[in-house]
Structure formats: C-alpha cells, structure tokens
XYZ file of C-alpha atoms in Angstrom:
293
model
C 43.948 71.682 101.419
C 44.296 73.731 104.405
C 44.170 77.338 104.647
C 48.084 77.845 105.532
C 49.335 75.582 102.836
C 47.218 77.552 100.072
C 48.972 80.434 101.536
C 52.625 78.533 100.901
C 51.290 77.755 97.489
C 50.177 81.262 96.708
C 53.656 82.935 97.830
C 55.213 80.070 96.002
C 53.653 80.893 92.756
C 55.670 84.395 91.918
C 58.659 82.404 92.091
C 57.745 79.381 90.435
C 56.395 81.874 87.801
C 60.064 83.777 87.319
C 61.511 80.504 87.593
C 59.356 78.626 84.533
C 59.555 81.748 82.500
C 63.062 82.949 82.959
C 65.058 79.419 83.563
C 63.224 75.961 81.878
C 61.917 77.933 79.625
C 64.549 79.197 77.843
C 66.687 76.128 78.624
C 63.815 74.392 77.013
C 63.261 76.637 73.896
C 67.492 76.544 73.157
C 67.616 72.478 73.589
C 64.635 72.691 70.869
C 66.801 75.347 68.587
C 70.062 72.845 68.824
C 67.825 70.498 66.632
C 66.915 73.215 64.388
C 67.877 75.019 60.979
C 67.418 78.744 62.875
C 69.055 81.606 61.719
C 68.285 85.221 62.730
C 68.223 86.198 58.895
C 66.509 83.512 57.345
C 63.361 82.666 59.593
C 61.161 81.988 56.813
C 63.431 78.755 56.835
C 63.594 77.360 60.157
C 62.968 73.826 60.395
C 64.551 70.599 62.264
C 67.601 69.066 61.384
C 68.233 66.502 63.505
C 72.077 66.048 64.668
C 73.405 68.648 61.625
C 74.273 71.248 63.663
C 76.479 68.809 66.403
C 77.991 67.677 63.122
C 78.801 70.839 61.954
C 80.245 71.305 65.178
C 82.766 68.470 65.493
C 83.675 69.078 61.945
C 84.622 72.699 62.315
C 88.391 73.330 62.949
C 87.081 76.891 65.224
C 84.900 74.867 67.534
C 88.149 71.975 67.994
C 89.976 74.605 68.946
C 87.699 75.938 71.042
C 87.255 72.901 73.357
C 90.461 72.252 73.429
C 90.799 76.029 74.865
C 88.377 75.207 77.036
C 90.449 72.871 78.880
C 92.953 74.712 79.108
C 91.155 77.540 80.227
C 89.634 76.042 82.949
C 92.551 73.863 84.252
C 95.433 76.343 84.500
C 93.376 78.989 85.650
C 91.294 76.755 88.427
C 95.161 74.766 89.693
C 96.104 78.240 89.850
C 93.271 80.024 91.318
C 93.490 77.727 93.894
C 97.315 77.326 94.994
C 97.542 81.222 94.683
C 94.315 81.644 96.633
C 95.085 79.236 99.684
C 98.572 80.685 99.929
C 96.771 84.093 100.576
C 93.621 82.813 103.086
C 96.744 80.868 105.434
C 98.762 84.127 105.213
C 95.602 86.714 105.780
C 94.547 84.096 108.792
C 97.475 85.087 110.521
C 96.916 88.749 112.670
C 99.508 91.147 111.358
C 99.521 95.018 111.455
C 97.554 96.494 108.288
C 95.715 93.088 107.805
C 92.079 94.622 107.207
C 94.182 97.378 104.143
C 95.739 93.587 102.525
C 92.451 92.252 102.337
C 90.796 94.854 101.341
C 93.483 94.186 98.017
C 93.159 91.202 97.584
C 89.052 91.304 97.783
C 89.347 93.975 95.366
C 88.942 91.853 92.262
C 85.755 89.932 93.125
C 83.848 93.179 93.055
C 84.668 94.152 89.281
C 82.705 92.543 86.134
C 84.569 90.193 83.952
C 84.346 92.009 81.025
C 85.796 95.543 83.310
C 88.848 93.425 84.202
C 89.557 92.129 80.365
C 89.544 95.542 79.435
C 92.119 96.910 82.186
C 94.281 93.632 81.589
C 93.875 94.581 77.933
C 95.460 97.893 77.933
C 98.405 96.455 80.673
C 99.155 93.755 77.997
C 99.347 96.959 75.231
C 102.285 96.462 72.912
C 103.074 100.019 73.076
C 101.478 101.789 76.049
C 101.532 98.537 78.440
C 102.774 98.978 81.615
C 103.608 94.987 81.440
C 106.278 95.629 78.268
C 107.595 98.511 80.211
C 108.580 96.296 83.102
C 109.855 93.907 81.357
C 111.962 96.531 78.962
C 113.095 98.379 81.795
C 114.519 94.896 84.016
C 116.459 93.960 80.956
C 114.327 90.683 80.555
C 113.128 91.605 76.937
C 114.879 93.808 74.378
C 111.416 94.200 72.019
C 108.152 94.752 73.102
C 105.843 91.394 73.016
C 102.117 91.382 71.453
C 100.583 90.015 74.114
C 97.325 89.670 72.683
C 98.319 89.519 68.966
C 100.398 86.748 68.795
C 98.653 83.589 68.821
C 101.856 82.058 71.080
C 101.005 84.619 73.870
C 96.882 85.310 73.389
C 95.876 82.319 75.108
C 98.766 82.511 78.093
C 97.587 86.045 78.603
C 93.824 86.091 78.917
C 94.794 82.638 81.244
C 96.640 85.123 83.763
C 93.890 87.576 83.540
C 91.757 85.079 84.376
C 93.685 83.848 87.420
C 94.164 87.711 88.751
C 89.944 87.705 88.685
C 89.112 84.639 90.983
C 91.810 84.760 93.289
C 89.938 86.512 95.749
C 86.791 83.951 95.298
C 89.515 81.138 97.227
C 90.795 83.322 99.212
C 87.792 84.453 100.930
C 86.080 80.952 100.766
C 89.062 79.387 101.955
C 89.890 82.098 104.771
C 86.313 81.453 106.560
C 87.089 77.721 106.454
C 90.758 78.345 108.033
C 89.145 80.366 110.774
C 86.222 77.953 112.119
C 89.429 75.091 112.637
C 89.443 74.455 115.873
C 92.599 75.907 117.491
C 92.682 72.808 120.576
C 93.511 70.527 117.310
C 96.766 71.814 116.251
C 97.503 72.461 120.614
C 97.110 68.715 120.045
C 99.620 68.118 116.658
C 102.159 70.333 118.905
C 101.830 68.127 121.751
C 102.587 65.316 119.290
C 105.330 66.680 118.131
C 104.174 67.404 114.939
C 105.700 70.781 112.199
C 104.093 73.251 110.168
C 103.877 70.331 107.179
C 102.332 67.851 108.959
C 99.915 70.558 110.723
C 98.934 71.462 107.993
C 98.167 68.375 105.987
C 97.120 66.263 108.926
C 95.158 68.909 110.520
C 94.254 71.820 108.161
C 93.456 70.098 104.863
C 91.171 67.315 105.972
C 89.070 69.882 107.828
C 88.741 72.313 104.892
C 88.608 69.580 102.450
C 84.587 69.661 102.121
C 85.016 73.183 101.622
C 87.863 72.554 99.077
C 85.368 70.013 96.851
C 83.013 72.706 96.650
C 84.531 75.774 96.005
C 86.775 74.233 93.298
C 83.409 72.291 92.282
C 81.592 75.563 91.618
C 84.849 77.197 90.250
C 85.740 75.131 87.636
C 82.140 75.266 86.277
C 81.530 79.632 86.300
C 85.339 79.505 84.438
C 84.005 77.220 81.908
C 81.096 78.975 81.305
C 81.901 82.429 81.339
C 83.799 84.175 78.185
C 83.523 87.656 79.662
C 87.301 88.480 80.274
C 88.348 86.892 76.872
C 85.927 88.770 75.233
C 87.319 91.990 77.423
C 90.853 91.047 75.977
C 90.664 89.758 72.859
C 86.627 89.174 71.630
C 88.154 85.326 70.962
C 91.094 86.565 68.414
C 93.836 86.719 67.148
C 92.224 84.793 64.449
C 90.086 83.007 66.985
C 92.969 81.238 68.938
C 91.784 82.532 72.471
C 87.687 81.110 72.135
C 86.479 78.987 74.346
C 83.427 77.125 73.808
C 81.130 79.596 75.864
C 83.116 83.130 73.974
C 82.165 80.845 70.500
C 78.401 80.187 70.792
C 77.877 84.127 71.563
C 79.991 84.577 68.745
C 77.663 82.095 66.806
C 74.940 84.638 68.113
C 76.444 88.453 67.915
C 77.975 87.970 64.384
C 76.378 84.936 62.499
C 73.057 85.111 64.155
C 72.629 81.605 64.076
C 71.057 80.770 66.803
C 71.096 76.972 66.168
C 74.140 76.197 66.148
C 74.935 78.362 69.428
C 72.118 76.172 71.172
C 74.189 73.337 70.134
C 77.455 74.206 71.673
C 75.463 75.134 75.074
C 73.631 71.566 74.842
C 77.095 70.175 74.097
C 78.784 72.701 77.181
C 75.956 71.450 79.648
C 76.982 67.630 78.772
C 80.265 68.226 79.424
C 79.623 69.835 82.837
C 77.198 67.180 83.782
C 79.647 64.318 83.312
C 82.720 66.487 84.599
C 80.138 67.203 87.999
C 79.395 63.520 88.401
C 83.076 62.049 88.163
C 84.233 65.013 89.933
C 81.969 64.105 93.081
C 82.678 60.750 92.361
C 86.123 61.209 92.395
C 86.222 63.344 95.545
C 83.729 61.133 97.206
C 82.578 63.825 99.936
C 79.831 63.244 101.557
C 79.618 66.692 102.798
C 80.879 68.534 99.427
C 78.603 71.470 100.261
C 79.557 72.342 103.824
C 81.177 75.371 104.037
C-alpha cells in the first residue's frame, strides 16, 4: 500500500470510528433488544423472546392507533407542506418591494426546534388564554371556547397544523432555489407559443423542478414520520394517547415503561415501513435524477 493511501486510510479512521460507534452500533444493539425480554427495571431477567414483543405490538389497541396516526401524520402534513410551500417559493421568486423582510418570515420556522414550536403552538391552542379561541370568539365563528388539545376530535387536527406551520419553510426554500436556476429563455419560448400562466407552469416549471420535487418530498415524508418532537411539545401523545405516532410511542415505551424491548421493536417495525415506503416511492416516481437539486 502506498504511502498516500495509508494517509486516506488513517484520516478515514476517526470517522469510520464515530460512525461504527455512534450509528451501526446502536442500530445493531436495538435490532438485538427487539428480540429481547429487556426492561430497565428488571435486568436480572433479560433474555430472547423471539417475535413476542412484535406480537405484543400488533395486539395492543395504543400501538394500532398509533400507526394509523402515523399516516395521517405524515400525509396531511407532507400534501400540505408541500402545496403551502410551493405557493410561497413561486410568489417569493417574483422581485417585489420588502421581499428579503417576507422571507426572512417565512424562513423563520426552520430555525426553531420541534419541541420549541409544540410548546408555542401549545399555549396558542390554550382553552382559556389562546390567542386561537380569542379569534375565533371575537369573529363570531364560535360561541364557546374549543379544547384544542383535550378533545380527542381536535388533538390530532391540531398538532397536524402545528406540524404543517414547522416545515413550510423546508419547501419553500428547497423549492425557491429550484424555481430560480429555470432557465428564463424557456418560458420566452412557451410565450412565443402562445402558451398562459397554467400551461407555463406545468409544461415548463414542474418538469424542471420535478427531480427536486421527488427528493425533497422523499426526505420530508421520512423526518415527519420519524420525529415526535412537536406532538410531544403539544400534547406528550395525549389526550389519552389519541395524538401518538409510532416514533412519540416507542420513547414513550422508553421515558415511562422503561422497556426498552419493545421500543426497539416499534423502531425495527418504523425502519420497515420506511424502507418499503422509499422503494415504491422511487419506484413510483421513477426519477432517475431524484437527488438533483
């Protein structure tokens, strides 16, 4: 081996290192712990169980309802996400007096934590203090104030619109840097051929940004499914556990049952889901070029 390749290795190492101990490890250790009888208050019993805790799982009314969540959760917030946030990139594309201020708004919400916007969304949905009930009391749309987040018939529609609010900016941004690198000499081109703003924009616009489109709502879909930190902001999975999704139920497996087996379960069961929904999404989409941006 040549002396500048032992130097690649070398540098290579730290990472590889990281990589092994923070990432397959772990990944490793909780697909072992999804077979496994492992509770944080009874280690002197730990041993393998085969399927029991999957079982468990698909027997258990909570965890039902929490897949079923799930898809709604990730649907309505990523159709959503998306119309809301392409609406804003094809408006902020245009130049317009006080267009730096706008997008400095609508930006805003990327830079907070999950779990920072759950709690500001939790005290606007307030019963009595919420500036959403007062709104709605003082336009005559309501005569009593609505528990947003303690009625089961509203928990799930709220923490949804939360949710949306959050990754708005992530399309708009994505979306705004793929408006701006279409060529301008191909809609000179659509005008010259007589064609509107419609056909512009679906003949021209779309199929450009489509690769763009794949991937963003590729990549979207999957950090919504996985992450429970604004319903844990709003509700911590209530009332009565109507708002969990699958990812809010295995750390509640974890912070208040300590059992650690069955949460490795649910993730083994989350990443199957994700693996099949990535391979007939691609397939689906069939881009080539899903990850051009």
């Amino acid at each position: 081996m040549s002396k500048q390749r032992r130097y690649i290795l070398l540098s290579l190492l730290p990472a590889l290192a990281l990589l092994l101990v923070f990432t397959f490890y772990p990944f490793l250790q909780g697909v072992v712990m999804a077979f496994q009888n492992y509770v944080l208050f009874d280690l002197t019993n730990v041993q393998f169980i085969g399927l029991q805790n999957f079982e468990t799982a698909f027997r258990d009314a909570k965890f039902l309802s929490a897949l079923e969540n799930s898809g709604y959760w990730v649907f309505f917030s990523l159709v959503l996400q998306f119309l809301i946030g392409l609406s804003l990139a094809l408006t902020l594309r245009k130049k317009f007096r006080g267009r730096g201020i706008y997008q400095g708004f609508v930006f805003y919400s990327w830079a907070l934590s999950g779990f920072l916007i759950g709690l500001i969304w939790k005290w606007m949905f307030n019963s009595q203090i919420g500036v959403i009930n007062d709104l709605l009391m003082r336009t005559g749309l309501i005569d009593t104030r609505i528990g947003f987040l303690s009625d089961p018939k509203w928990a799930m529609t709220s923490v949804i619109i939360a949710n949306v609010w959050y990754g708005i900016a992530f399309f708009a941004i994505m979306l705004l840097a793929a408006l701006q690198s279409v060529p301008a000499d191909l809609y000179e081109a659509a005008e010259m051929d007589g064609a509107g703003g419609l056909r512009k924009f679906f003949n021209v616009t779309f199929p450009y940004i489509l690769p763009t489109v794949i991937a963003t709502t590729l990549l979207r879909a999957i950090w919504i499914f996985n992450d429970p930190s604004i319903i844990y902001g709003l509700t911590n999975g209530g009332p009565a556990g109507t708002t969990h999704i699958l990812s809010s139920l295995m750390l509640d497996k974890i912070i208040y049952g300590g059992d650690y087996g069955m949460a490795s379960a649910i993730g083994v069961i989350m990443i199957i889901i994700l693996m099949l929904y990535t391979v007939f999404y691609l397939f689906a989409t069939r881009s080539e070029k899903a990850g051009d941006f």
